[in-house]
Amino acid sequence: MSLTLKRAVMAVLGILGALMLWPILLMVQRAQAAFPSYLVFTLSQGVCLGLVFGALFGSFEGIVVSSRSKAFRGLGFGALFGAAAGAAGVLAGQLFLFLAGGALFRSNSSRLGPGLAAANGMAWAIAGTFLAMTEGLRARSGRKLLVGLLGGLAGGLIGGAILSALQVLAPGGKWSLLAGLAAFGFLLTLFYSLFENRFQAGTLKLLNGPLKGKEYPVVSRKLTVGTDASCDIVLAGYPGVRPLHATVHLEKGRVYIRPAGPDAGVLVNDGPAGDAALRPEDVLAAGKAKFLYGYFA
Amino acid sequence: MRAFRYGFLILIAALAAVPGAGQGLAITQIDTERLLFGQSVRLYLSAPGAAGTESPDVEVWESGEGGEWAPRPVTAVSRGINDAEGIAFFFLLDNSGSMWTGLDGREGAPTEDQRMTHAKAAARAFLAEASRQGRGKDRIGLGVFNTRYWKAADPVGDFERISRGLDEIRKPATEDAYTELYLSLDRALADFAGVPGRRALVVLSDGENFPYYIRTGKPNPETGTRTTGPEDVVERAAREGITVYVVRFGNEKDPSLGDAAVRTGGKVFDASNRDELAAVYSTIRADVLAEIAVDYRAGMAPGSRRNVRAVLRDREGREFSSERYYYAGTVLGWSRDLPGWYYLAFLLVPALLWLALLVFKLERETTEAGLRLLYGPSGGGTRVFTLNSPQTVIGSSDAADFTIGGNPSLKERHATILFDERQNAYTVVGDGNLTVNNREVERKRLEPGDVINMAGTVVVFDDALVKKTPKGRLPQPSRRKSQ
């Protein structure tokens, strides 16, 4: 799958998340007065937000590589991590909003002025950052954490600004919440993939077989390759590939491929995979699967 | 002896407080620091009505945006808060022409009889008192006004600076000698608003509001044609949580200033010399120190503006109340929308779309052999050429089977792909500047995914990974061209 298509799928997931989240949030918000405290109210909304977005984002890899088991597992993981991240993120955002909002409210004559909108946008950025960093936590990858941090911050900030701008224009309006959520989901995913691209150390592009055209950016320190569904690059349907066939390593900005066992066939440019780092345009083979390594626009 | 004299004067000053000033209650500040984690809000109440009451009877009510008032449980009522945390004072001193006349308003009075001399002396006495009793926690700021407004110092703990600021006050020129009272008060409130903690602004004036622009028709050198009145000042003070205390010095009194002070939770005093002034200042400080802090459990009404009302009953059963609001907005907003059936659609449709994304494969497996242009000098592309004849010529010539333009290094017939029907295998043949998988070759049997580089033009050979049956039929000769 080309990078563009991948981004499109990611953006679609962001918007789907917004659509699903909207009625859930509206129902929770309608019941605000029934909640015992802001803490419980905020955590509930954060869990909803994280659950939906986390589940959808978690299923992204699975959808991209057309692996249903991966998608469902990602869905579960994402929901779990997302719920925790959403709760923490929205709580942090709310804390910020109460502090900033309280101060602005005091010294700002227009109570829905731009300052408050900015504070709200910031709160969303905090929530978005927590959400976007779950993938990094799950993969235990520093680079992915950084991608999440920057992507979440940028997407959350702009998405949150749009959301609060819409709420300033139509306060308490449910449609502005919907439009804002959609912008938030879309921008969060957009910036995440932009930063993922920025921080990648090259991409492995599959050249043949059922998953031809898929691109796997090298972002985390280690990627596993094999037929097993738990691998990062799942090569189901490729003859000659073992459940765990090879690992791709990222060390100091250089990328290496190493066979997972002595008799796992891994070739670089039709020769055995040596100790040398990969260079752009190298052709890798794992069993019958062939990859092209490089930077693709 | 001195202490006795001050005590006596405080009594006098308290009595001199204008009737009606004992409004009884004002919420001077709302602290929402513990709202999120403790669901608790603290109100600071200036409650002269509850003076002397050990545990005042306070009720707290809340309402959301346009909602009804509901009582909230009060969890604690405490005194001595401001003593522990210190007070920020801001002195706003009138420096109009009349401040340089004698106490009786006579022009040409000797310096020691002038109002300004008395005002400065009383202010210095207060500085001394605050440094004695404030245990270094009080902060004092100073502003001076006439036609112009000058902030001599932000509230600081270093009272020497304030003392120097007092020294710098000089008699104004005639043009500058107007009493721009409300505009200056407004500007002082704005300057004071950013200071944390309990804030009390003390304005001393010996006359009525006498605005430069209105009186002369010429724009004020600092504020132009802007005007303001007691209403705006009260509103700003209430919003910022600043209590305004007014000291009227001399015989001329502004008609609205005292009322404005009371409405901010403050008081109004009259004084006619330095001792009375000093006593008034002591009273103000004692007043602020006597404030009550009320903790209560906040409600959950939706909306970003939460109105809060405190009601206090004194021993005689008189009731005082005061209202303010605080910020209670939530990150994800709020809604009063009744759930509709379309909610279900919003949940189901995206879920189905997600399933569709999962089921629908975004790519197709190769079933027939072909070449795909990966990239070349003319840039990338998605051109695909199906291999279906025993011999396929690739080159820049129009006569080639697979014509690729835009690369001057590409020969007219650069490489040929041969199909061996018996072995069901493809072989690439070329005579120079040809690599497969980055290795120079003249002839190589191709496998799916092989990358063929012809002088910088790169194509990928692809075929089904698992061949079901050898092709029984003869490939149909056909020519396809692409530029």
Short mmCIF file of N, CA and C in Angstrom, two decimals, chain B residues 5-83:
data_model
loop_
_atom_site.label_atom_id
_atom_site.label_comp_id
_atom_site.label_asym_id
_atom_site.label_seq_id
_atom_site.Cartn_x
_atom_site.Cartn_y
_atom_site.Cartn_z
N ARG B 5 -3.52 55.40 71.57
CA ARG B 5 -4.04 56.47 70.72
C ARG B 5 -4.55 55.88 69.39
N TYR B 6 -3.77 54.93 68.83
CA TYR B 6 -4.20 54.32 67.56
C TYR B 6 -5.48 53.52 67.73
N GLY B 7 -5.54 52.78 68.86
CA GLY B 7 -6.73 51.97 69.13
C GLY B 7 -7.96 52.84 69.19
N PHE B 8 -7.79 53.96 69.84
CA PHE B 8 -8.89 54.91 69.95
C PHE B 8 -9.29 55.43 68.58
N LEU B 9 -8.27 55.74 67.77
CA LEU B 9 -8.54 56.30 66.44
C LEU B 9 -9.20 55.26 65.52
N ILE B 10 -8.79 54.01 65.70
CA ILE B 10 -9.42 52.95 64.90
C ILE B 10 -10.90 52.92 65.19
N LEU B 11 -11.22 53.02 66.47
CA LEU B 11 -12.62 53.03 66.89
C LEU B 11 -13.36 54.19 66.21
N ILE B 12 -12.70 55.36 66.26
CA ILE B 12 -13.29 56.54 65.61
C ILE B 12 -13.52 56.26 64.13
N ALA B 13 -12.46 55.71 63.50
CA ALA B 13 -12.54 55.49 62.05
C ALA B 13 -13.65 54.50 61.72
N ALA B 14 -13.75 53.46 62.54
CA ALA B 14 -14.79 52.47 62.30
C ALA B 14 -16.16 53.14 62.40
N LEU B 15 -16.27 54.03 63.34
CA LEU B 15 -17.54 54.74 63.49
C LEU B 15 -17.76 55.68 62.31
N ALA B 16 -16.62 56.20 61.81
CA ALA B 16 -16.73 57.16 60.72
C ALA B 16 -17.09 56.50 59.40
N ALA B 17 -16.96 55.17 59.36
CA ALA B 17 -17.32 54.48 58.13
C ALA B 17 -18.76 54.84 57.79
N VAL B 18 -18.94 55.19 56.55
CA VAL B 18 -20.23 55.74 56.14
C VAL B 18 -21.36 54.72 56.34
N PRO B 19 -22.48 55.12 56.87
CA PRO B 19 -23.60 54.19 57.06
C PRO B 19 -23.98 53.54 55.73
N GLY B 20 -24.34 52.26 55.82
CA GLY B 20 -24.67 51.56 54.59
C GLY B 20 -23.47 50.81 54.06
N ALA B 21 -22.30 51.26 54.52
CA ALA B 21 -21.09 50.61 54.05
C ALA B 21 -21.00 49.21 54.61
N GLY B 22 -21.62 49.00 55.74
CA GLY B 22 -21.60 47.67 56.32
C GLY B 22 -22.56 46.77 55.60
N GLN B 23 -22.40 46.67 54.31
CA GLN B 23 -23.24 45.82 53.46
C GLN B 23 -23.30 44.43 54.06
N GLY B 24 -22.17 44.00 54.62
CA GLY B 24 -22.20 42.77 55.37
C GLY B 24 -21.47 41.62 54.71
N LEU B 25 -21.49 41.55 53.37
CA LEU B 25 -20.89 40.36 52.76
C LEU B 25 -20.44 40.63 51.34
N ALA B 26 -19.28 40.13 51.02
CA ALA B 26 -18.83 40.13 49.63
C ALA B 26 -17.93 38.93 49.42
N ILE B 27 -18.16 38.22 48.31
CA ILE B 27 -17.22 37.15 47.93
C ILE B 27 -16.05 37.87 47.27
N THR B 28 -14.92 37.85 47.92
CA THR B 28 -13.80 38.61 47.37
C THR B 28 -12.95 37.79 46.42
N GLN B 29 -13.01 36.49 46.57
CA GLN B 29 -12.17 35.65 45.73
C GLN B 29 -12.71 34.24 45.73
N ILE B 30 -12.54 33.56 44.57
CA ILE B 30 -12.96 32.16 44.49
C ILE B 30 -11.75 31.34 44.07
N ASP B 31 -11.47 30.33 44.84
CA ASP B 31 -10.30 29.50 44.58
C ASP B 31 -10.76 28.12 44.12
N THR B 32 -10.46 27.76 42.86
CA THR B 32 -10.93 26.48 42.32
C THR B 32 -9.79 25.46 42.18
N GLU B 33 -8.70 25.71 42.90
CA GLU B 33 -7.55 24.81 42.77
C GLU B 33 -7.88 23.36 43.08
N ARG B 34 -8.78 23.14 44.00
CA ARG B 34 -9.07 21.76 44.38
C ARG B 34 -10.37 21.25 43.77
N LEU B 35 -10.81 21.94 42.71
CA LEU B 35 -12.09 21.55 42.09
C LEU B 35 -11.98 20.19 41.41
N LEU B 36 -10.90 19.97 40.66
CA LEU B 36 -10.81 18.74 39.88
C LEU B 36 -10.56 17.52 40.77
N PHE B 37 -9.64 17.64 41.70
CA PHE B 37 -9.29 16.44 42.47
C PHE B 37 -10.05 16.34 43.79
N GLY B 38 -10.56 17.44 44.28
CA GLY B 38 -11.26 17.38 45.56
C GLY B 38 -12.73 17.75 45.46
N GLN B 39 -13.15 18.19 44.25
CA GLN B 39 -14.53 18.64 44.05
C GLN B 39 -14.87 19.75 45.05
N SER B 40 -13.84 20.49 45.45
CA SER B 40 -14.03 21.48 46.51
C SER B 40 -13.67 22.87 46.00
N VAL B 41 -14.46 23.85 46.38
CA VAL B 41 -14.21 25.24 46.00
C VAL B 41 -14.12 26.07 47.27
N ARG B 42 -13.21 27.04 47.26
CA ARG B 42 -13.07 27.90 48.44
C ARG B 42 -13.50 29.33 48.09
N LEU B 43 -14.36 29.87 48.95
CA LEU B 43 -14.77 31.25 48.79
C LEU B 43 -14.09 32.09 49.87
N TYR B 44 -13.61 33.25 49.49
CA TYR B 44 -13.10 34.19 50.49
C TYR B 44 -14.20 35.23 50.69
N LEU B 45 -14.64 35.36 51.93
CA LEU B 45 -15.74 36.28 52.20
C LEU B 45 -15.26 37.43 53.07
N SER B 46 -15.54 38.62 52.59
CA SER B 46 -15.35 39.78 53.45
C SER B 46 -16.70 39.96 54.13
N ALA B 47 -16.71 39.74 55.43
CA ALA B 47 -18.01 39.68 56.12
C ALA B 47 -18.01 40.51 57.39
N PRO B 48 -18.05 41.82 57.23
CA PRO B 48 -18.13 42.67 58.42
C PRO B 48 -19.35 42.31 59.28
N GLY B 49 -20.40 41.81 58.64
CA GLY B 49 -21.62 41.45 59.35
C GLY B 49 -21.39 40.30 60.32
N ALA B 50 -20.34 39.51 60.04
CA ALA B 50 -20.10 38.36 60.91
C ALA B 50 -18.97 38.62 61.88
N ALA B 51 -18.54 39.90 61.93
CA ALA B 51 -17.42 40.22 62.83
C ALA B 51 -17.75 39.79 64.23
N GLY B 52 -16.82 39.13 64.86
CA GLY B 52 -17.02 38.72 66.24
C GLY B 52 -17.75 37.40 66.39
N THR B 53 -18.34 36.90 65.31
CA THR B 53 -19.02 35.61 65.41
C THR B 53 -17.97 34.50 65.30
N GLU B 54 -17.98 33.59 66.23
CA GLU B 54 -16.96 32.54 66.23
C GLU B 54 -17.12 31.64 65.01
N SER B 55 -18.34 31.12 64.82
CA SER B 55 -18.56 30.28 63.64
C SER B 55 -19.79 30.81 62.90
N PRO B 56 -19.55 31.65 61.92
CA PRO B 56 -20.68 32.30 61.24
C PRO B 56 -21.54 31.28 60.49
N ASP B 57 -22.78 31.59 60.34
CA ASP B 57 -23.73 30.73 59.64
C ASP B 57 -23.70 31.08 58.16
N VAL B 58 -23.04 30.26 57.37
CA VAL B 58 -22.89 30.56 55.94
C VAL B 58 -23.54 29.45 55.11
N GLU B 59 -24.29 29.87 54.11
CA GLU B 59 -24.86 28.91 53.15
C GLU B 59 -24.26 29.21 51.79
N VAL B 60 -24.09 28.19 50.98
CA VAL B 60 -23.59 28.41 49.61
C VAL B 60 -24.57 27.79 48.62
N TRP B 61 -24.87 28.55 47.59
CA TRP B 61 -25.77 28.08 46.54
C TRP B 61 -25.03 28.18 45.20
N GLU B 62 -25.40 27.29 44.30
CA GLU B 62 -24.78 27.34 42.97
C GLU B 62 -25.84 27.24 41.90
N SER B 63 -25.55 27.81 40.74
CA SER B 63 -26.40 27.56 39.57
C SER B 63 -25.52 27.51 38.33
N GLY B 64 -25.92 26.66 37.39
CA GLY B 64 -25.19 26.57 36.12
C GLY B 64 -25.69 27.64 35.19
N GLU B 65 -25.38 27.51 33.91
CA GLU B 65 -25.80 28.54 32.97
C GLU B 65 -27.31 28.50 32.81
N GLY B 66 -27.97 29.49 33.33
CA GLY B 66 -29.42 29.58 33.20
C GLY B 66 -30.16 28.56 34.05
N GLY B 67 -29.44 27.84 34.88
CA GLY B 67 -30.09 26.80 35.68
C GLY B 67 -30.64 27.35 36.98
N GLU B 68 -31.22 26.46 37.76
CA GLU B 68 -31.79 26.89 39.04
C GLU B 68 -30.73 26.85 40.14
N TRP B 69 -30.97 27.63 41.17
CA TRP B 69 -30.05 27.66 42.31
C TRP B 69 -30.26 26.41 43.14
N ALA B 70 -29.16 25.78 43.51
CA ALA B 70 -29.25 24.60 44.37
C ALA B 70 -28.26 24.78 45.52
N PRO B 71 -28.65 24.37 46.73
CA PRO B 71 -27.74 24.52 47.87
C PRO B 71 -26.58 23.54 47.77
N ARG B 72 -25.41 23.97 48.26
CA ARG B 72 -24.24 23.10 48.27
C ARG B 72 -23.76 22.93 49.70
N PRO B 73 -23.31 21.72 50.03
CA PRO B 73 -22.86 21.50 51.40
C PRO B 73 -21.56 22.24 51.71
N VAL B 74 -21.58 22.99 52.81
CA VAL B 74 -20.37 23.70 53.25
C VAL B 74 -19.56 22.73 54.11
N THR B 75 -18.28 22.59 53.78
CA THR B 75 -17.47 21.61 54.51
C THR B 75 -16.61 22.26 55.59
N ALA B 76 -16.26 23.52 55.40
CA ALA B 76 -15.42 24.16 56.44
C ALA B 76 -15.56 25.67 56.36
N VAL B 77 -15.55 26.31 57.50
CA VAL B 77 -15.52 27.77 57.59
C VAL B 77 -14.33 28.12 58.47
N SER B 78 -13.39 28.87 57.91
CA SER B 78 -12.20 29.17 58.73
C SER B 78 -11.85 30.64 58.68
N ARG B 79 -11.18 31.08 59.71
CA ARG B 79 -10.71 32.46 59.79
C ARG B 79 -9.19 32.47 59.75
N GLY B 80 -8.65 33.67 59.62
CA GLY B 80 -7.20 33.80 59.71
C GLY B 80 -6.44 33.41 58.46
N ILE B 81 -7.17 33.18 57.37
CA ILE B 81 -6.54 32.77 56.12
C ILE B 81 -5.57 33.84 55.61
N ASN B 82 -6.05 35.07 55.62
CA ASN B 82 -5.23 36.14 55.06
C ASN B 82 -4.03 36.47 55.93
N ASP B 83 -4.15 36.16 57.22
CA ASP B 83 -3.02 36.38 58.10
C ASP B 83 -1.91 35.40 57.74
#
